[in-house]
């Protein structure tokens, strides 16, 4: 038995999808699964399905939907999962039956690996967790549970950012630039994603591109939200300007072989007009060739000229001319052969 919330809401038994009815019955099952193991009152179910405008028959409809869900579970031989408990109902899926719980378990494992500085293992777990998503959370149930759907989407994006952080810590910046460019285009106000793209570009010696990404983010935040970048993104911008050594690639061993393709990248295609960083970067070395990648040192413009050097005699004469009375200057210029007259 499988219950799925990370995409279109559905249930299946031995690979065959159960017939649950329309959006409202599936929304009721989703509401029960989101509180799995806990009683959900009839009043809360009415609010979840219809908000502040329930029909007069809402309570009767809830009972009808529960009856239909129970009948589907009876046919699959899992009627024990759904119980009637005053003042409402509860569903108690078994371990491994609910995709949301499996996702949360893998995320917790990935975070434990990251806390132990096992960044490749962390990235692998988080990548596997994100692979469970089949589309937008709680899809196919209309406007019901919109708040819960948005919460799950924000969780997915946060886990995506954690996965990218783990891969940056594992020195996968070459492979990440293209994906991050797409994500920043799709989510222009997500400052952590923007900072990750800036970091990856800077480590590849693309300081100017990293600074451009910051300035574009500042404009997006001002236009869409009327705010300035947060402290973390501003500090990163300043660190890039001064070539802070802390931004260098971590000195950790990199896993052998190519990085697996991400399965969770945004489906949005970046528009050339909105993309500042070229995602066409060199691919990772194939497995078996050894790691011969050379550290790329960011290039910098030369410092500004502090003063003129040499030409002491000429500078002294110019200074005398500029500080003398006007008639003396005129005479000096006409009498001197060092400063030829300039034709108008």
mmCIF file of C-alpha atoms in Angstrom, residues 5-342:
data_model
loop_
_atom_site.group_PDB
_atom_site.id
_atom_site.type_symbol
_atom_site.label_atom_id
_atom_site.label_comp_id
_atom_site.label_asym_id
_atom_site.label_seq_id
_atom_site.Cartn_x
_atom_site.Cartn_y
_atom_site.Cartn_z
ATOM 1 C CA UNK A 5 1.301 13.526 -1.290
ATOM 2 C CA UNK A 6 4.502 14.764 -2.975
ATOM 3 C CA UNK A 7 2.765 15.384 -6.279
ATOM 4 C CA UNK A 8 -0.793 14.472 -7.284
ATOM 5 C CA UNK A 9 -2.651 13.028 -4.273
ATOM 6 C CA UNK A 10 -3.222 9.320 -4.794
ATOM 7 C CA UNK A 11 -3.155 5.890 -3.202
ATOM 8 C CA UNK A 12 -2.196 2.605 -4.799
ATOM 9 C CA UNK A 13 -2.081 -1.068 -3.889
ATOM 10 C CA UNK A 14 0.488 -3.315 -5.560
ATOM 11 C CA UNK A 15 1.021 -0.703 -8.250
ATOM 12 C CA UNK A 16 -2.693 -0.268 -9.022
ATOM 13 C CA UNK A 17 -4.154 3.122 -8.239
ATOM 14 C CA UNK A 18 -7.196 3.149 -5.966
ATOM 15 C CA UNK A 19 -10.371 4.890 -7.102
ATOM 16 C CA UNK A 20 -10.888 7.699 -4.601
ATOM 17 C CA UNK A 21 -13.321 9.949 -6.417
ATOM 18 C CA UNK A 22 -12.973 13.651 -7.186
ATOM 19 C CA UNK A 23 -10.863 16.425 -5.664
ATOM 20 C CA UNK A 24 -12.765 16.682 -2.364
ATOM 21 C CA UNK A 25 -12.490 12.995 -1.366
ATOM 22 C CA UNK A 26 -8.773 13.065 -2.217
ATOM 23 C CA UNK A 27 -8.388 16.291 -0.240
ATOM 24 C CA UNK A 28 -9.968 14.564 2.763
ATOM 25 C CA UNK A 29 -7.490 11.689 2.497
ATOM 26 C CA UNK A 30 -4.628 14.194 2.215
ATOM 27 C CA UNK A 31 -5.828 16.079 5.307
ATOM 28 C CA UNK A 32 -5.902 12.831 7.289
ATOM 29 C CA UNK A 33 -2.464 11.767 6.015
ATOM 30 C CA UNK A 34 -0.899 15.115 6.902
ATOM 31 C CA UNK A 35 -1.952 14.400 10.495
ATOM 32 C CA UNK A 36 -1.273 10.658 10.277
ATOM 33 C CA UNK A 37 -1.611 8.934 13.621
ATOM 34 C CA UNK A 38 -3.616 11.837 15.087
ATOM 35 C CA UNK A 39 -7.372 12.384 15.230
ATOM 36 C CA UNK A 40 -8.669 15.063 12.875
ATOM 37 C CA UNK A 41 -12.011 16.496 13.947
ATOM 38 C CA UNK A 42 -14.917 16.819 11.553
ATOM 39 C CA UNK A 43 -14.797 20.581 12.023
ATOM 40 C CA UNK A 44 -11.155 20.746 10.924
ATOM 41 C CA UNK A 45 -11.912 18.597 7.900
ATOM 42 C CA UNK A 46 -14.756 20.908 6.879
ATOM 43 C CA UNK A 47 -12.419 23.906 7.203
ATOM 44 C CA UNK A 48 -9.659 22.135 5.236
ATOM 45 C CA UNK A 49 -11.985 21.245 2.356
ATOM 46 C CA UNK A 50 -14.137 24.387 2.065
ATOM 47 C CA UNK A 51 -12.479 27.150 4.090
ATOM 48 C CA UNK A 52 -14.807 29.818 5.448
ATOM 49 C CA UNK A 53 -17.623 29.026 2.973
ATOM 50 C CA UNK A 54 -18.717 25.436 3.634
ATOM 51 C CA UNK A 55 -22.010 24.200 2.198
ATOM 52 C CA UNK A 56 -24.876 23.461 4.572
ATOM 53 C CA UNK A 57 -24.371 19.738 3.878
ATOM 54 C CA UNK A 58 -20.646 19.813 4.723
ATOM 55 C CA UNK A 59 -20.843 17.380 7.667
ATOM 56 C CA UNK A 60 -22.876 14.888 5.668
ATOM 57 C CA UNK A 61 -20.414 15.178 2.769
ATOM 58 C CA UNK A 62 -17.499 14.476 5.118
ATOM 59 C CA UNK A 63 -19.173 11.259 6.223
ATOM 60 C CA UNK A 64 -19.774 10.295 2.595
ATOM 61 C CA UNK A 65 -16.135 10.890 1.670
ATOM 62 C CA UNK A 66 -14.897 8.892 4.666
ATOM 63 C CA UNK A 67 -17.188 6.032 3.689
ATOM 64 C CA UNK A 68 -15.807 6.073 0.126
ATOM 65 C CA UNK A 69 -12.189 6.068 1.368
ATOM 66 C CA UNK A 70 -12.886 3.209 3.768
ATOM 67 C CA UNK A 71 -14.531 1.192 1.000
ATOM 68 C CA UNK A 72 -11.482 1.677 -1.257
ATOM 69 C CA UNK A 73 -9.184 0.536 1.566
ATOM 70 C CA UNK A 74 -11.393 -2.501 2.292
ATOM 71 C CA UNK A 75 -11.093 -3.588 -1.329
ATOM 72 C CA UNK A 76 -7.309 -3.315 -1.038
ATOM 73 C CA UNK A 77 -7.328 -5.279 2.240
ATOM 74 C CA UNK A 78 -6.179 -2.312 4.357
ATOM 75 C CA UNK A 79 -9.385 -1.174 6.043
ATOM 76 C CA UNK A 80 -7.615 -1.240 9.444
ATOM 77 C CA UNK A 81 -5.644 1.881 8.490
ATOM 78 C CA UNK A 82 -8.662 4.193 8.801
ATOM 79 C CA UNK A 83 -10.455 4.574 12.146
ATOM 80 C CA UNK A 84 -13.385 6.574 13.450
ATOM 81 C CA UNK A 85 -12.385 8.278 16.683
ATOM 82 C CA UNK A 86 -14.559 10.995 18.260
ATOM 83 C CA UNK A 87 -14.577 13.847 17.447
ATOM 84 C CA UNK A 88 -13.402 12.757 13.996
ATOM 85 C CA UNK A 89 -11.181 10.294 12.155
ATOM 86 C CA UNK A 90 -7.587 9.169 11.920
ATOM 87 C CA UNK A 91 -5.479 7.270 9.444
ATOM 88 C CA UNK A 92 -2.427 5.330 10.532
ATOM 89 C CA UNK A 93 -0.231 4.326 7.575
ATOM 90 C CA UNK A 94 2.410 1.710 8.241
ATOM 91 C CA UNK A 95 6.140 2.485 7.894
ATOM 92 C CA UNK A 96 7.119 2.989 4.272
ATOM 93 C CA UNK A 97 3.556 3.558 3.052
ATOM 94 C CA UNK A 98 3.541 7.385 3.043
ATOM 95 C CA UNK A 99 5.967 9.173 0.705
ATOM 96 C CA UNK A 100 6.061 12.289 2.910
ATOM 97 C CA UNK A 101 7.389 10.324 5.888
ATOM 98 C CA UNK A 102 10.003 8.584 3.707
ATOM 99 C CA UNK A 103 11.076 11.995 2.390
ATOM 100 C CA UNK A 104 11.446 13.370 5.924
ATOM 101 C CA UNK A 105 13.476 10.328 6.987
ATOM 102 C CA UNK A 106 15.958 10.728 4.128
ATOM 103 C CA UNK A 107 16.275 14.463 4.785
ATOM 104 C CA UNK A 108 17.088 13.756 8.443
ATOM 105 C CA UNK A 109 19.756 11.253 7.350
ATOM 106 C CA UNK A 110 21.254 13.764 4.938
ATOM 107 C CA UNK A 111 21.429 16.405 7.646
ATOM 108 C CA UNK A 112 23.189 13.987 9.981
ATOM 109 C CA UNK A 113 25.802 13.298 7.314
ATOM 110 C CA UNK A 114 26.275 17.034 6.730
ATOM 111 C CA UNK A 115 26.747 17.628 10.460
ATOM 112 C CA UNK A 116 29.539 15.005 10.364
ATOM 113 C CA UNK A 117 31.163 16.733 7.336
ATOM 114 C CA UNK A 118 30.322 13.756 5.107
ATOM 115 C CA UNK A 119 29.188 16.029 2.330
ATOM 116 C CA UNK A 120 29.048 13.519 -0.522
ATOM 117 C CA UNK A 121 26.892 11.180 1.583
ATOM 118 C CA UNK A 122 24.693 14.108 2.614
ATOM 119 C CA UNK A 123 24.197 15.152 -1.001
ATOM 120 C CA UNK A 124 23.323 11.577 -1.995
ATOM 121 C CA UNK A 125 20.633 11.271 0.699
ATOM 122 C CA UNK A 126 19.140 14.678 -0.045
ATOM 123 C CA UNK A 127 19.153 13.947 -3.787
ATOM 124 C CA UNK A 128 17.291 10.691 -3.134
ATOM 125 C CA UNK A 129 14.770 12.522 -0.949
ATOM 126 C CA UNK A 130 14.062 15.095 -3.648
ATOM 127 C CA UNK A 131 13.673 12.320 -6.232
ATOM 128 C CA UNK A 132 10.466 11.271 -4.451
ATOM 129 C CA UNK A 133 8.683 14.386 -5.680
ATOM 130 C CA UNK A 134 6.462 13.813 -8.731
ATOM 131 C CA UNK A 135 5.202 17.384 -9.152
ATOM 132 C CA UNK A 136 3.663 20.133 -7.059
ATOM 133 C CA UNK A 137 2.722 19.026 -3.557
ATOM 134 C CA UNK A 138 -0.904 17.985 -2.993
ATOM 135 C CA UNK A 139 -1.749 18.276 -6.672
ATOM 136 C CA UNK A 140 -5.196 17.616 -8.102
ATOM 137 C CA UNK A 141 -7.309 18.677 -5.099
ATOM 138 C CA UNK A 142 -8.234 22.212 -6.151
ATOM 139 C CA UNK A 143 -7.863 25.031 -3.629
ATOM 140 C CA UNK A 144 -8.164 22.790 -0.566
ATOM 141 C CA UNK A 145 -5.113 22.662 1.724
ATOM 142 C CA UNK A 146 -3.331 25.445 -0.166
ATOM 143 C CA UNK A 147 -1.496 26.505 2.974
ATOM 144 C CA UNK A 148 -0.173 22.968 3.535
ATOM 145 C CA UNK A 149 0.808 22.661 -0.126
ATOM 146 C CA UNK A 150 2.799 25.902 0.073
ATOM 147 C CA UNK A 151 4.498 24.744 3.269
ATOM 148 C CA UNK A 152 5.590 21.518 1.581
ATOM 149 C CA UNK A 153 6.875 23.417 -1.459
ATOM 150 C CA UNK A 154 8.945 25.681 0.785
ATOM 151 C CA UNK A 155 10.331 22.589 2.515
ATOM 152 C CA UNK A 156 11.313 21.120 -0.842
ATOM 153 C CA UNK A 157 13.159 24.304 -1.813
ATOM 154 C CA UNK A 158 14.965 24.415 1.527
ATOM 155 C CA UNK A 159 16.101 20.812 1.115
ATOM 156 C CA UNK A 160 17.222 21.626 -2.428
ATOM 157 C CA UNK A 161 19.357 24.462 -1.036
ATOM 158 C CA UNK A 162 20.814 22.086 1.570
ATOM 159 C CA UNK A 163 21.699 19.586 -1.156
ATOM 160 C CA UNK A 164 23.472 22.285 -3.156
ATOM 161 C CA UNK A 165 25.363 23.410 -0.037
ATOM 162 C CA UNK A 166 26.544 19.846 0.490
ATOM 163 C CA UNK A 167 27.695 19.606 -3.134
ATOM 164 C CA UNK A 168 29.518 22.944 -2.908
ATOM 165 C CA UNK A 169 31.265 21.635 0.218
ATOM 166 C CA UNK A 170 32.208 18.561 -1.828
ATOM 167 C CA UNK A 171 33.718 20.767 -4.596
ATOM 168 C CA UNK A 172 31.040 20.214 -7.268
ATOM 169 C CA UNK A 173 30.820 23.897 -8.261
ATOM 170 C CA UNK A 174 31.652 23.240 -11.926
ATOM 171 C CA UNK A 175 28.646 20.953 -12.292
ATOM 172 C CA UNK A 176 26.355 23.205 -10.234
ATOM 173 C CA UNK A 177 26.628 26.477 -12.167
ATOM 174 C CA UNK A 178 24.123 25.528 -14.866
ATOM 175 C CA UNK A 179 21.533 24.188 -12.426
ATOM 176 C CA UNK A 180 21.928 27.184 -10.119
ATOM 177 C CA UNK A 181 21.521 29.590 -13.035
ATOM 178 C CA UNK A 182 18.144 28.002 -13.829
ATOM 179 C CA UNK A 183 17.066 28.032 -10.193
ATOM 180 C CA UNK A 184 17.982 31.693 -9.661
ATOM 181 C CA UNK A 185 16.020 32.566 -12.787
ATOM 182 C CA UNK A 186 13.002 30.601 -11.496
ATOM 183 C CA UNK A 187 13.241 31.918 -7.906
ATOM 184 C CA UNK A 188 14.825 35.384 -8.185
ATOM 185 C CA UNK A 189 14.124 36.371 -4.565
ATOM 186 C CA UNK A 190 15.618 33.223 -2.961
ATOM 187 C CA UNK A 191 18.764 34.797 -1.549
ATOM 188 C CA UNK A 192 20.407 31.526 -0.523
ATOM 189 C CA UNK A 193 20.254 30.161 -4.071
ATOM 190 C CA UNK A 194 21.656 33.440 -5.397
ATOM 191 C CA UNK A 195 24.491 33.328 -2.881
ATOM 192 C CA UNK A 196 25.279 29.738 -3.844
ATOM 193 C CA UNK A 197 25.518 30.734 -7.501
ATOM 194 C CA UNK A 198 27.792 33.663 -6.598
ATOM 195 C CA UNK A 199 30.039 31.327 -4.591
ATOM 196 C CA UNK A 200 30.256 28.762 -7.401
ATOM 197 C CA UNK A 201 31.100 31.429 -9.977
ATOM 198 C CA UNK A 202 33.729 33.047 -7.781
ATOM 199 C CA UNK A 203 35.475 29.711 -7.162
ATOM 200 C CA UNK A 204 35.681 29.238 -10.924
ATOM 201 C CA UNK A 205 37.477 32.560 -11.333
ATOM 202 C CA UNK A 206 34.350 34.357 -12.600
ATOM 203 C CA UNK A 207 34.360 37.232 -10.114
ATOM 204 C CA UNK A 208 32.650 39.691 -12.468
ATOM 205 C CA UNK A 209 29.787 37.258 -13.136
ATOM 206 C CA UNK A 210 29.364 36.665 -9.407
ATOM 207 C CA UNK A 211 29.087 40.414 -8.761
ATOM 208 C CA UNK A 212 26.602 40.793 -11.625
ATOM 209 C CA UNK A 213 24.419 38.078 -10.086
ATOM 210 C CA UNK A 214 24.388 40.078 -6.835
ATOM 211 C CA UNK A 215 23.385 43.345 -8.510
ATOM 212 C CA UNK A 216 20.597 41.623 -10.454
ATOM 213 C CA UNK A 217 19.328 40.111 -7.201
ATOM 214 C CA UNK A 218 19.352 43.507 -5.527
ATOM 215 C CA UNK A 219 17.209 44.915 -8.329
ATOM 216 C CA UNK A 220 14.800 41.955 -8.177
ATOM 217 C CA UNK A 221 14.338 42.314 -4.416
ATOM 218 C CA UNK A 222 13.752 46.057 -4.756
ATOM 219 C CA UNK A 223 11.284 45.678 -7.645
ATOM 220 C CA UNK A 224 9.299 42.731 -6.286
ATOM 221 C CA UNK A 225 9.472 43.191 -2.513
ATOM 222 C CA UNK A 226 10.798 46.696 -1.944
ATOM 223 C CA UNK A 227 13.673 45.467 0.235
ATOM 224 C CA UNK A 228 17.462 45.306 0.099
ATOM 225 C CA UNK A 229 19.478 42.052 0.157
ATOM 226 C CA UNK A 230 19.864 40.477 3.581
ATOM 227 C CA UNK A 231 22.988 40.660 5.678
ATOM 228 C CA UNK A 232 24.298 37.247 4.560
ATOM 229 C CA UNK A 233 24.134 38.082 0.864
ATOM 230 C CA UNK A 234 25.665 41.530 1.436
ATOM 231 C CA UNK A 235 28.543 40.023 3.400
ATOM 232 C CA UNK A 236 29.151 37.526 0.598
ATOM 233 C CA UNK A 237 29.216 40.365 -1.941
ATOM 234 C CA UNK A 238 31.774 42.265 0.150
ATOM 235 C CA UNK A 239 33.880 39.113 0.619
ATOM 236 C CA UNK A 240 33.984 38.595 -3.155
ATOM 237 C CA UNK A 241 35.047 42.217 -3.677
ATOM 238 C CA UNK A 242 38.038 41.805 -1.370
ATOM 239 C CA UNK A 243 38.834 38.239 -2.538
ATOM 240 C CA UNK A 244 38.372 36.840 0.959
ATOM 241 C CA UNK A 245 40.374 33.577 1.294
ATOM 242 C CA UNK A 246 37.443 31.984 3.156
ATOM 243 C CA UNK A 247 35.604 31.735 -0.177
ATOM 244 C CA UNK A 248 38.156 29.326 -1.629
ATOM 245 C CA UNK A 249 37.201 25.739 -2.364
ATOM 246 C CA UNK A 250 37.216 23.507 0.732
ATOM 247 C CA UNK A 251 40.270 21.270 0.981
ATOM 248 C CA UNK A 252 38.304 18.023 1.164
ATOM 249 C CA UNK A 253 38.664 14.912 -0.995
ATOM 250 C CA UNK A 254 36.191 14.735 -3.815
ATOM 251 C CA UNK A 255 34.243 11.561 -4.530
ATOM 252 C CA UNK A 256 35.482 9.578 -7.510
ATOM 253 C CA UNK A 257 33.464 9.563 -10.688
ATOM 254 C CA UNK A 258 30.989 12.063 -12.139
ATOM 255 C CA UNK A 259 28.295 13.607 -9.995
ATOM 256 C CA UNK A 260 24.853 12.071 -10.554
ATOM 257 C CA UNK A 261 22.459 14.241 -12.537
ATOM 258 C CA UNK A 262 20.124 16.202 -10.264
ATOM 259 C CA UNK A 263 16.553 14.977 -10.388
ATOM 260 C CA UNK A 264 15.092 17.937 -8.563
ATOM 261 C CA UNK A 265 16.193 20.948 -10.609
ATOM 262 C CA UNK A 266 13.577 23.499 -11.563
ATOM 263 C CA UNK A 267 11.821 22.752 -14.841
ATOM 264 C CA UNK A 268 11.994 26.412 -15.789
ATOM 265 C CA UNK A 269 14.218 27.221 -18.754
ATOM 266 C CA UNK A 270 16.302 30.343 -18.182
ATOM 267 C CA UNK A 271 15.759 33.179 -20.600
ATOM 268 C CA UNK A 272 18.931 34.573 -22.160
ATOM 269 C CA UNK A 273 17.753 38.064 -21.229
ATOM 270 C CA UNK A 274 17.634 37.160 -17.560
ATOM 271 C CA UNK A 275 20.697 34.947 -17.349
ATOM 272 C CA UNK A 276 24.040 36.467 -16.473
ATOM 273 C CA UNK A 277 26.182 33.415 -15.996
ATOM 274 C CA UNK A 278 26.932 31.125 -18.882
ATOM 275 C CA UNK A 279 25.893 27.581 -17.852
ATOM 276 C CA UNK A 280 28.056 26.067 -20.577
ATOM 277 C CA UNK A 281 30.956 25.179 -18.340
ATOM 278 C CA UNK A 282 33.435 22.378 -18.652
ATOM 279 C CA UNK A 283 32.053 19.005 -17.504
ATOM 280 C CA UNK A 284 33.532 16.989 -14.693
ATOM 281 C CA UNK A 285 36.340 14.589 -15.484
ATOM 282 C CA UNK A 286 35.131 11.059 -16.219
ATOM 283 C CA UNK A 287 35.723 8.485 -13.562
ATOM 284 C CA UNK A 288 39.084 6.738 -13.754
ATOM 285 C CA UNK A 289 41.112 9.682 -15.088
ATOM 286 C CA UNK A 290 42.073 10.956 -11.635
ATOM 287 C CA UNK A 291 41.554 14.420 -10.279
ATOM 288 C CA UNK A 292 43.863 16.767 -12.179
ATOM 289 C CA UNK A 293 41.724 19.884 -11.854
ATOM 290 C CA UNK A 294 43.820 22.981 -11.240
ATOM 291 C CA UNK A 295 42.762 25.560 -8.682
ATOM 292 C CA UNK A 296 41.544 28.670 -10.471
ATOM 293 C CA UNK A 297 42.813 31.896 -8.914
ATOM 294 C CA UNK A 298 40.380 34.810 -9.428
ATOM 295 C CA UNK A 299 41.737 37.535 -11.703
ATOM 296 C CA UNK A 300 41.828 41.134 -10.498
ATOM 297 C CA UNK A 301 42.356 44.489 -12.141
ATOM 298 C CA UNK A 302 45.616 46.290 -11.184
ATOM 299 C CA UNK A 303 45.451 48.751 -8.334
ATOM 300 C CA UNK A 304 44.877 52.444 -9.095
ATOM 301 C CA UNK A 305 47.994 54.587 -9.733
ATOM 302 C CA UNK A 306 48.927 56.362 -6.490
ATOM 303 C CA UNK A 307 51.207 59.025 -8.067
ATOM 304 C CA UNK A 308 53.331 59.796 -11.131
ATOM 305 C CA UNK A 309 56.781 58.245 -11.205
ATOM 306 C CA UNK A 310 59.799 59.845 -12.956
ATOM 307 C CA UNK A 311 59.763 63.004 -15.147
ATOM 308 C CA UNK A 312 60.830 65.038 -12.093
ATOM 309 C CA UNK A 313 62.092 68.051 -14.073
ATOM 310 C CA UNK A 314 58.940 68.329 -16.144
ATOM 311 C CA UNK A 315 56.679 67.954 -13.087
ATOM 312 C CA UNK A 316 58.601 70.700 -11.255
ATOM 313 C CA UNK A 317 58.230 73.079 -14.215
ATOM 314 C CA UNK A 318 54.506 72.308 -14.533
ATOM 315 C CA UNK A 319 54.008 72.936 -10.823
ATOM 316 C CA UNK A 320 55.824 76.264 -11.055
ATOM 317 C CA UNK A 321 53.685 77.327 -13.992
ATOM 318 C CA UNK A 322 50.430 76.348 -12.287
ATOM 319 C CA UNK A 323 51.254 78.168 -9.033
ATOM 320 C CA UNK A 324 52.762 81.374 -10.538
ATOM 321 C CA UNK A 325 50.798 84.616 -11.298
ATOM 322 C CA UNK A 326 48.914 84.569 -14.578
ATOM 323 C CA UNK A 327 51.265 86.968 -16.446
ATOM 324 C CA UNK A 328 54.292 84.931 -15.404
ATOM 325 C CA UNK A 329 52.606 81.742 -16.583
ATOM 326 C CA UNK A 330 51.902 83.290 -19.959
ATOM 327 C CA UNK A 331 55.472 84.450 -20.302
ATOM 328 C CA UNK A 332 56.823 81.137 -19.136
ATOM 329 C CA UNK A 333 54.860 79.218 -21.681
ATOM 330 C CA UNK A 334 55.805 81.419 -24.587
ATOM 331 C CA UNK A 335 59.454 81.510 -23.632
ATOM 332 C CA UNK A 336 59.888 77.809 -22.945
ATOM 333 C CA UNK A 337 60.715 75.385 -25.679
ATOM 334 C CA UNK A 338 59.768 72.418 -23.495
ATOM 335 C CA UNK A 339 56.031 73.048 -23.887
ATOM 336 C CA UNK A 340 55.165 73.475 -27.536
ATOM 337 C CA UNK A 341 52.146 75.562 -28.350
ATOM 338 C CA UNK A 342 49.004 73.617 -29.076
#
